[in-house]
Amino acid sequence: MLERLRIVLIGTSHSGNIGGVARAMHNMGLADLALVAPRCQVIDQESISRASGADHLLHSASVSETLDSAVADCTLVAGASARSRTLPWPMLSPRQLADRLPAECEADSARVALVFGREDSGLTNDELHRCHAHIHIPVNADFSSLNLASAVQVIAYECRMKWLEQPSAPTADAPDSTLPPEQRPVSHADLERYFTHLEQTLTTIGFHDPDKPRQLMARLRRLYLRARPEALELNILRGVLTATEKAATDRASRPPRP
Ligand code: SAH
């Protein structure tokens, strides 16, 4: 289960914090670190010193330009946020997130991304809208922002506690591999392709005006992300969009009635 968890840091500005995160991860038995557009050196004296012996995680970390590419293969994406946002999203405590992990991590292809924001400004709304759920560490409401590595530490600890409760790890030929392909969880990349298609179709049929978005796409994202469509269901949804676009184009090209 722990090997299916990825810690994703967006726009980190202090290399010491990346080192602190590597240390927290290694303490808790996590190894998959992804950095999105870091605003500092990843490997320098400060990060190596704060990693305190876990600097192999700094060397093996992936670095990408966008959140989408860092989590493209992930089947559950949860964003850690210190603040509540205007459009409320499904909210989990670290313990509630951890409770979901054994089921979420069952499939061989399962990958869970835990996404953390910038030291100065956290995660943007756009980044949070790409998550299935938000994780909030229930701290003192008057002083709610933890240091980045401390936030990773608290959430990773809950994940580890849940892992320790599990009976011994499943063998290679146990349940997961029996999940038929159409029921496998879909990846972030599949969902993002669907959202792009959805926005395009809604614009074509005049339901959505990208110049006056009124949070339509954010609300639809929240709905579909909450529903957790499986591969077959996502195919059906894509088929509906393709047929809708075809009907709209056919109608537009039909000669006017006499
Ligand atoms: N100043 C920022 C917080 C930055 S802390 C803000 O106001 O949003 C850096 C990151 O640590 C945050 O983006 C978040 O991912 C995580 N974090 C800090 N405190 C948290 C909390 N109470 N609950 C969940 N995540 C938290």
mmCIF file with all atom_site columns, N, CA, C and O in Angstrom, residues 2 4 57 61 74 96 111 138 170-171 214 220 232 236:
data_model
loop_
_atom_site.group_PDB
_atom_site.id
_atom_site.type_symbol
_atom_site.label_atom_id
_atom_site.label_alt_id
_atom_site.label_comp_id
_atom_site.label_asym_id
_atom_site.label_entity_id
_atom_site.label_seq_id
_atom_site.pdbx_PDB_ins_code
_atom_site.Cartn_x
_atom_site.Cartn_y
_atom_site.Cartn_z
_atom_site.occupancy
_atom_site.B_iso_or_equiv
_atom_site.pdbx_formal_charge
_atom_site.auth_seq_id
_atom_site.auth_comp_id
_atom_site.auth_asym_id
_atom_site.auth_atom_id
_atom_site.pdbx_PDB_model_num
ATOM 1  N N  . LEU A 1 2   ? 1.879   1.306   0.868   1.00 0.00 ? 2   LEU A N  1
ATOM 2  C CA . LEU A 1 2   ? 2.688   2.530   0.956   1.00 0.00 ? 2   LEU A CA 1
ATOM 3  C C  . LEU A 1 2   ? 3.428   2.822   -0.346  1.00 0.00 ? 2   LEU A C  1
ATOM 4  O O  . LEU A 1 2   ? 3.667   3.980   -0.688  1.00 0.00 ? 2   LEU A O  1
ATOM 5  N N  . ARG A 1 4   ? 2.319   2.592   -3.158  1.00 0.00 ? 4   ARG A N  1
ATOM 6  C CA . ARG A 1 4   ? 1.405   3.172   -4.160  1.00 0.00 ? 4   ARG A CA 1
ATOM 7  C C  . ARG A 1 4   ? 1.070   4.625   -3.855  1.00 0.00 ? 4   ARG A C  1
ATOM 8  O O  . ARG A 1 4   ? 0.238   5.227   -4.522  1.00 0.00 ? 4   ARG A O  1
ATOM 9  N N  . LEU A 1 57  ? 16.049  9.952   -1.669  1.00 0.00 ? 57  LEU A N  1
ATOM 10 C CA . LEU A 1 57  ? 14.731  10.343  -2.189  1.00 0.00 ? 57  LEU A CA 1
ATOM 11 C C  . LEU A 1 57  ? 14.816  11.616  -3.026  1.00 0.00 ? 57  LEU A C  1
ATOM 12 O O  . LEU A 1 57  ? 14.035  11.812  -3.951  1.00 0.00 ? 57  LEU A O  1
ATOM 13 N N  . ALA A 1 61  ? 13.704  11.676  -6.963  1.00 0.00 ? 61  ALA A N  1
ATOM 14 C CA . ALA A 1 61  ? 12.456  12.439  -7.172  1.00 0.00 ? 61  ALA A CA 1
ATOM 15 C C  . ALA A 1 61  ? 12.270  12.770  -8.651  1.00 0.00 ? 61  ALA A C  1
ATOM 16 O O  . ALA A 1 61  ? 13.239  13.074  -9.343  1.00 0.00 ? 61  ALA A O  1
ATOM 17 N N  . CYS A 1 74  ? -2.244  8.628   -11.757 1.00 0.00 ? 74  CYS A N  1
ATOM 18 C CA . CYS A 1 74  ? -2.840  8.428   -10.420 1.00 0.00 ? 74  CYS A CA 1
ATOM 19 C C  . CYS A 1 74  ? -4.337  8.204   -10.505 1.00 0.00 ? 74  CYS A C  1
ATOM 20 O O  . CYS A 1 74  ? -5.034  8.836   -11.293 1.00 0.00 ? 74  CYS A O  1
ATOM 21 N N  . GLN A 1 96  ? -9.256  10.040  7.945   1.00 0.00 ? 96  GLN A N  1
ATOM 22 C CA . GLN A 1 96  ? -10.299 9.578   7.009   1.00 0.00 ? 96  GLN A CA 1
ATOM 23 C C  . GLN A 1 96  ? -9.671  9.191   5.668   1.00 0.00 ? 96  GLN A C  1
ATOM 24 O O  . GLN A 1 96  ? -10.084 8.215   5.048   1.00 0.00 ? 96  GLN A O  1
ATOM 25 N N  . ARG A 1 111 ? -2.643  4.241   -7.935  1.00 0.00 ? 111 ARG A N  1
ATOM 26 C CA . ARG A 1 111 ? -1.625  5.181   -7.451  1.00 0.00 ? 111 ARG A CA 1
ATOM 27 C C  . ARG A 1 111 ? -2.371  6.321   -6.774  1.00 0.00 ? 111 ARG A C  1
ATOM 28 O O  . ARG A 1 111 ? -3.293  6.888   -7.353  1.00 0.00 ? 111 ARG A O  1
ATOM 29 N N  . PRO A 1 138 ? -6.787  19.065  11.063  1.00 0.00 ? 138 PRO A N  1
ATOM 30 C CA . PRO A 1 138 ? -7.610  19.922  11.924  1.00 0.00 ? 138 PRO A CA 1
ATOM 31 C C  . PRO A 1 138 ? -6.785  20.584  13.031  1.00 0.00 ? 138 PRO A C  1
ATOM 32 O O  . PRO A 1 138 ? -6.715  20.101  14.153  1.00 0.00 ? 138 PRO A O  1
ATOM 33 N N  . PRO A 1 170 ? -0.600  -8.477  0.439   1.00 0.00 ? 170 PRO A N  1
ATOM 34 C CA . PRO A 1 170 ? -1.130  -9.512  -0.448  1.00 0.00 ? 170 PRO A CA 1
ATOM 35 C C  . PRO A 1 170 ? -0.049  -10.070 -1.368  1.00 0.00 ? 170 PRO A C  1
ATOM 36 O O  . PRO A 1 170 ? 0.902   -9.381  -1.684  1.00 0.00 ? 170 PRO A O  1
ATOM 37 N N  . THR A 1 171 ? -0.234  -11.314 -1.771  1.00 0.00 ? 171 THR A N  1
ATOM 38 C CA . THR A 1 171 ? 0.750   -11.911 -2.681  1.00 0.00 ? 171 THR A CA 1
ATOM 39 C C  . THR A 1 171 ? 0.446   -11.459 -4.103  1.00 0.00 ? 171 THR A C  1
ATOM 40 O O  . THR A 1 171 ? -0.633  -10.944 -4.373  1.00 0.00 ? 171 THR A O  1
ATOM 41 N N  . ARG A 1 214 ? -18.820 31.065  -14.808 1.00 0.00 ? 214 ARG A N  1
ATOM 42 C CA . ARG A 1 214 ? -19.692 30.900  -13.632 1.00 0.00 ? 214 ARG A CA 1
ATOM 43 C C  . ARG A 1 214 ? -19.468 29.589  -12.869 1.00 0.00 ? 214 ARG A C  1
ATOM 44 O O  . ARG A 1 214 ? -20.409 28.944  -12.433 1.00 0.00 ? 214 ARG A O  1
ATOM 45 N N  . LEU A 1 220 ? -19.023 20.796  -12.320 1.00 0.00 ? 220 LEU A N  1
ATOM 46 C CA . LEU A 1 220 ? -19.121 19.497  -13.004 1.00 0.00 ? 220 LEU A CA 1
ATOM 47 C C  . LEU A 1 220 ? -17.946 18.591  -12.621 1.00 0.00 ? 220 LEU A C  1
ATOM 48 O O  . LEU A 1 220 ? -18.101 17.394  -12.415 1.00 0.00 ? 220 LEU A O  1
ATOM 49 N N  . LEU A 1 232 ? -15.247 1.609   -17.893 1.00 0.00 ? 232 LEU A N  1
ATOM 50 C CA . LEU A 1 232 ? -16.369 1.401   -18.817 1.00 0.00 ? 232 LEU A CA 1
ATOM 51 C C  . LEU A 1 232 ? -17.327 2.598   -18.771 1.00 0.00 ? 232 LEU A C  1
ATOM 52 O O  . LEU A 1 232 ? -17.820 3.069   -19.793 1.00 0.00 ? 232 LEU A O  1
ATOM 53 N N  . ILE A 1 236 ? -18.582 5.275   -21.702 1.00 0.00 ? 236 ILE A N  1
ATOM 54 C CA . ILE A 1 236 ? -19.977 5.614   -22.046 1.00 0.00 ? 236 ILE A CA 1
ATOM 55 C C  . ILE A 1 236 ? -20.131 7.134   -22.068 1.00 0.00 ? 236 ILE A C  1
ATOM 56 O O  . ILE A 1 236 ? -20.702 7.710   -22.997 1.00 0.00 ? 236 ILE A O  1
#
